[in-house]
Short mmCIF file of N, CA and C in Angstrom, two decimals:
data_model
loop_
_atom_site.label_atom_id
_atom_site.label_comp_id
_atom_site.label_asym_id
_atom_site.label_seq_id
_atom_site.Cartn_x
_atom_site.Cartn_y
_atom_site.Cartn_z
N MET A 1 104.18 113.95 132.80
CA MET A 1 105.34 113.49 132.79
C MET A 1 106.39 113.87 132.11
N GLY A 2 107.09 113.41 131.22
CA GLY A 2 108.00 114.00 130.13
C GLY A 2 107.22 114.06 128.74
N THR A 3 108.09 114.78 128.15
CA THR A 3 107.76 114.83 126.54
C THR A 3 108.39 113.88 125.69
N LYS A 4 107.66 113.45 124.97
CA LYS A 4 108.36 112.31 123.96
C LYS A 4 109.32 113.08 123.02
N ASN A 5 110.46 112.70 123.06
CA ASN A 5 111.55 113.36 122.00
C ASN A 5 111.49 112.61 120.66
N SER A 6 110.88 113.13 119.66
CA SER A 6 110.86 112.66 118.44
C SER A 6 111.97 113.07 117.67
N ARG A 7 113.00 112.18 117.15
CA ARG A 7 114.03 112.70 116.40
C ARG A 7 114.07 111.85 115.15
N HIS A 8 114.23 112.58 113.88
CA HIS A 8 114.49 111.76 112.89
C HIS A 8 115.87 111.43 112.36
N TYR A 9 116.24 110.07 112.20
CA TYR A 9 117.61 109.81 111.86
C TYR A 9 117.38 109.51 110.52
N THR A 10 118.65 109.96 109.92
CA THR A 10 118.82 109.79 108.34
C THR A 10 119.07 108.23 108.19
N THR A 11 118.73 107.62 106.98
CA THR A 11 119.15 106.45 106.51
C THR A 11 120.33 105.96 106.83
N GLU A 12 121.44 106.76 106.52
CA GLU A 12 122.71 106.61 106.67
C GLU A 12 123.22 106.22 108.16
N PHE A 13 122.73 106.98 109.16
CA PHE A 13 122.87 106.82 110.58
C PHE A 13 122.32 105.59 110.89
N LYS A 14 121.14 105.18 110.50
CA LYS A 14 120.60 104.01 110.89
C LYS A 14 121.32 102.75 110.21
N GLN A 15 121.90 102.86 109.06
CA GLN A 15 122.60 101.82 108.65
C GLN A 15 124.01 101.54 109.42
N ASP A 16 124.43 102.97 109.54
CA ASP A 16 125.73 102.75 110.39
C ASP A 16 125.66 102.30 111.77
N ALA A 17 124.50 102.39 112.50
CA ALA A 17 124.17 101.82 113.56
C ALA A 17 124.11 100.45 113.48
N VAL A 18 123.44 99.92 112.51
CA VAL A 18 122.97 98.59 112.54
C VAL A 18 124.45 97.88 112.22
N ASN A 19 125.30 98.43 111.43
CA ASN A 19 126.62 97.79 111.04
C ASN A 19 127.51 97.78 112.42
N TYR A 20 127.21 98.97 112.99
CA TYR A 20 128.13 99.07 114.37
C TYR A 20 127.96 97.87 115.36
N TYR A 21 126.35 97.61 115.43
CA TYR A 21 125.84 96.64 116.18
C TYR A 21 126.45 95.20 116.02
N HIS A 22 126.56 95.15 114.67
CA HIS A 22 126.84 93.66 114.23
C HIS A 22 128.37 93.57 114.30
N SER A 23 129.31 94.50 114.23
CA SER A 23 130.71 94.40 114.06
C SER A 23 131.34 94.59 115.49
N SER A 24 130.57 95.31 116.38
CA SER A 24 130.98 95.54 117.65
C SER A 24 131.13 94.28 118.70
N GLY A 25 130.04 93.50 118.40
CA GLY A 25 129.83 92.50 119.39
C GLY A 25 129.23 92.98 120.77
N LYS A 26 128.81 94.20 120.65
CA LYS A 26 128.13 94.69 121.93
C LYS A 26 126.78 94.46 121.90
N SER A 27 126.24 94.49 123.16
CA SER A 27 124.84 94.34 123.34
C SER A 27 123.85 95.57 122.65
N MET A 28 122.76 95.17 122.34
CA MET A 28 121.90 96.14 121.77
C MET A 28 121.81 97.14 122.53
N ALA A 29 121.68 96.94 123.98
CA ALA A 29 121.45 98.13 124.95
C ALA A 29 122.68 99.04 125.02
N LYS A 30 123.98 98.34 124.99
CA LYS A 30 125.09 99.11 124.88
C LYS A 30 125.32 99.91 123.72
N VAL A 31 125.06 99.40 122.63
CA VAL A 31 124.95 100.33 121.46
C VAL A 31 124.19 101.48 121.43
N ALA A 32 123.01 101.19 121.73
CA ALA A 32 121.90 102.38 121.90
C ALA A 32 122.28 103.38 122.86
N GLU A 33 123.01 102.95 123.93
CA GLU A 33 123.50 103.96 125.11
C GLU A 33 124.60 104.80 124.15
N GLU A 34 125.61 104.07 123.75
CA GLU A 34 126.60 104.71 123.01
C GLU A 34 126.18 105.70 122.00
N LEU A 35 125.25 105.34 121.26
CA LEU A 35 124.66 106.26 120.07
C LEU A 35 123.62 107.24 120.49
N GLN A 36 123.29 107.04 121.87
CA GLN A 36 122.33 107.91 122.58
C GLN A 36 121.10 107.80 121.79
N VAL A 37 120.35 106.64 121.44
CA VAL A 37 119.16 106.28 120.82
C VAL A 37 118.44 105.48 121.52
N SER A 38 117.24 105.00 121.50
CA SER A 38 116.51 104.07 122.31
C SER A 38 116.96 102.66 121.83
N GLN A 39 116.84 101.87 122.64
CA GLN A 39 117.16 100.33 122.40
C GLN A 39 116.14 99.83 121.30
N ALA A 40 114.68 100.36 121.50
CA ALA A 40 113.78 100.12 120.46
C ALA A 40 113.91 100.54 118.95
N SER A 41 114.65 101.85 118.98
CA SER A 41 115.02 102.14 117.69
C SER A 41 116.12 101.33 116.99
N ILE A 42 117.08 100.92 117.82
CA ILE A 42 118.10 99.84 117.17
C ILE A 42 117.55 98.71 116.84
N ASN A 43 116.71 98.30 117.65
CA ASN A 43 115.99 97.00 117.39
C ASN A 43 115.30 97.12 116.14
N ASN A 44 114.54 98.14 116.00
CA ASN A 44 113.61 98.32 114.63
C ASN A 44 114.57 98.56 113.61
N TRP A 45 115.73 99.02 113.69
CA TRP A 45 116.44 99.12 112.49
C TRP A 45 117.14 97.99 112.18
N ILE A 46 117.64 97.05 113.05
CA ILE A 46 118.12 95.91 112.92
C ILE A 46 117.04 94.82 112.25
N GLN A 47 116.06 94.94 112.83
CA GLN A 47 114.72 94.16 112.28
C GLN A 47 114.38 94.34 110.64
N ASN A 48 114.65 95.82 110.36
CA ASN A 48 114.38 96.30 109.15
C ASN A 48 115.62 95.75 108.09
N ALA A 49 116.61 95.77 108.72
CA ALA A 49 117.72 95.42 107.80
C ALA A 49 117.69 94.05 107.58
N LYS A 50 117.13 92.99 108.50
CA LYS A 50 117.20 91.53 108.10
C LYS A 50 116.19 91.25 107.17
N LYS A 51 115.18 92.14 107.21
CA LYS A 51 114.12 92.05 106.11
C LYS A 51 114.55 92.42 104.74
N ASN A 52 115.57 93.19 104.61
CA ASN A 52 115.92 93.83 103.35
C ASN A 52 117.40 93.54 103.04
N GLU A 53 117.68 92.37 103.39
CA GLU A 53 119.28 91.89 102.81
C GLU A 53 120.16 92.62 103.54
N GLY A 54 120.16 92.89 104.84
CA GLY A 54 121.16 93.70 105.46
C GLY A 54 121.16 95.30 105.14
N THR A 55 120.21 95.84 104.49
CA THR A 55 120.07 97.36 104.35
C THR A 55 118.94 97.71 104.88
N VAL A 56 119.11 98.91 105.55
CA VAL A 56 118.11 99.48 106.43
C VAL A 56 117.32 100.20 105.20
N SER A 57 116.00 100.11 105.02
CA SER A 57 115.48 100.90 104.09
C SER A 57 114.51 101.95 104.88
N ASP A 58 114.29 103.12 104.18
CA ASP A 58 113.63 104.32 104.86
C ASP A 58 112.52 104.61 103.82
N ARG A 59 111.41 104.25 104.26
CA ARG A 59 110.23 104.43 103.45
C ARG A 59 109.79 105.98 103.43
N GLY A 60 110.09 106.61 104.54
CA GLY A 60 109.80 107.91 104.55
C GLY A 60 108.36 108.28 104.98
N ALA A 61 107.92 109.47 104.90
CA ALA A 61 106.68 109.91 105.45
C ALA A 61 105.56 109.13 104.57
N GLY A 62 104.60 108.75 104.87
CA GLY A 62 103.31 108.15 104.30
C GLY A 62 103.49 106.58 104.18
N ASN A 63 104.51 106.06 104.59
CA ASN A 63 104.72 104.58 104.71
C ASN A 63 104.32 103.86 103.42
N TYR A 64 104.99 104.45 102.34
CA TYR A 64 104.65 103.83 101.04
C TYR A 64 105.49 102.39 101.10
N ALA A 65 104.88 101.49 100.15
CA ALA A 65 105.45 100.20 99.98
C ALA A 65 106.93 100.43 99.29
N SER A 66 106.98 101.49 98.25
CA SER A 66 108.38 101.69 97.87
C SER A 66 108.52 103.17 97.48
N ASP A 67 109.94 103.24 96.97
CA ASP A 67 110.06 104.67 96.48
C ASP A 67 109.00 105.07 95.28
N GLU A 68 108.86 104.11 94.39
CA GLU A 68 108.20 104.29 93.17
C GLU A 68 106.62 104.66 93.58
N ALA A 69 105.99 103.86 94.51
CA ALA A 69 104.62 104.17 95.19
C ALA A 69 104.63 105.56 95.59
N LYS A 70 105.75 106.01 96.28
CA LYS A 70 105.68 107.36 96.92
C LYS A 70 105.87 108.44 95.77
N GLU A 71 106.66 108.22 94.90
CA GLU A 71 106.79 109.01 93.61
C GLU A 71 105.47 109.21 93.00
N ILE A 72 104.82 108.03 92.58
CA ILE A 72 103.46 107.98 91.96
C ILE A 72 102.50 108.81 92.97
N ALA A 73 102.40 108.93 94.05
CA ALA A 73 101.50 109.46 94.92
C ALA A 73 101.79 111.02 94.91
N GLN A 74 103.14 111.14 95.01
CA GLN A 74 103.53 112.74 94.77
C GLN A 74 102.95 113.30 93.50
N LEU A 75 103.16 112.57 92.37
CA LEU A 75 102.79 113.04 91.02
C LEU A 75 101.49 113.10 90.83
N LYS A 76 100.55 112.00 91.54
CA LYS A 76 99.28 112.30 91.44
C LYS A 76 98.73 113.71 92.39
N LYS A 77 99.31 113.84 93.29
CA LYS A 77 98.88 115.20 93.87
C LYS A 77 99.26 116.32 93.18
N GLU A 78 100.27 116.38 92.43
CA GLU A 78 100.89 117.45 91.60
C GLU A 78 99.85 117.71 90.43
N LEU A 79 99.39 116.65 89.83
CA LEU A 79 98.44 116.64 88.91
C LEU A 79 97.00 117.14 89.31
N ARG A 80 96.59 116.72 90.54
CA ARG A 80 95.33 117.16 91.02
C ARG A 80 95.56 118.60 91.30
N ASP A 81 96.69 119.04 91.85
CA ASP A 81 96.85 120.65 91.99
C ASP A 81 96.93 121.37 90.74
N ALA A 82 97.59 120.96 89.73
CA ALA A 82 97.60 121.54 88.46
C ALA A 82 96.13 121.58 87.80
N GLN A 83 95.53 120.64 87.91
CA GLN A 83 94.07 120.47 87.24
C GLN A 83 93.13 121.64 88.00
N ALA A 84 93.39 121.73 89.34
CA ALA A 84 92.49 122.58 89.93
C ALA A 84 92.83 124.11 89.83
N ALA A 85 94.09 124.22 89.31
CA ALA A 85 94.54 125.38 88.98
C ALA A 85 93.98 126.04 87.79
N ILE A 86 93.96 125.04 86.87
CA ILE A 86 93.49 125.27 85.42
C ILE A 86 91.94 125.41 85.42
N ASP A 87 91.27 124.88 86.38
CA ASP A 87 89.76 124.90 86.51
C ASP A 87 89.58 126.35 87.06
N ILE A 88 90.44 126.73 87.95
CA ILE A 88 90.31 128.11 88.45
C ILE A 88 90.48 129.18 87.54
N LEU A 89 91.51 129.08 86.50
CA LEU A 89 91.77 130.07 85.48
C LEU A 89 90.70 129.97 84.62
N LYS A 90 90.04 128.75 84.02
CA LYS A 90 88.95 128.70 83.17
C LYS A 90 87.84 129.37 83.76
N LYS A 91 87.47 129.38 85.15
CA LYS A 91 86.40 130.25 85.42
C LYS A 91 86.63 131.61 85.56
N ALA A 92 87.79 132.08 85.88
CA ALA A 92 88.22 133.37 85.83
C ALA A 92 88.21 133.89 84.38
N MET A 93 88.52 132.97 83.36
CA MET A 93 88.51 133.72 82.06
C MET A 93 86.91 133.87 81.54
N SER A 94 86.09 132.79 82.03
CA SER A 94 84.70 133.06 81.37
C SER A 94 84.27 134.20 82.10
N ILE A 95 84.65 134.49 83.49
CA ILE A 95 83.88 135.79 83.86
C ILE A 95 84.44 136.85 83.49
N LEU A 96 85.73 137.06 82.95
CA LEU A 96 86.15 138.20 82.37
C LEU A 96 85.69 138.31 80.77
N ASN A 97 85.37 137.37 80.10
CA ASN A 97 85.03 137.26 78.81
C ASN A 97 83.53 137.61 78.88
N ASP A 98 82.76 137.42 79.83
CA ASP A 98 81.31 137.79 79.95
C ASP A 98 81.00 139.50 79.93
#
């Protein structure tokens, strides 16, 4: 059939879409049509905003519970990468010193 059109929308765009929906008095379908997004996307953003006191939250890739959790995961990955690099350098030094 067709290919799925996967587009990433900025948090600002999502928030503007939710604000527009609430202020326009238009149906969700009409707002989705005007903004050229799916009605399901508009609905998801509205539900997200309801859960977050009117603000659309964008957890980003990985679906972390918060920005702090995402940052911690990123820092842990960087630490693992740095430790691996140090281990490689230690092995290389021991080979050169032999």
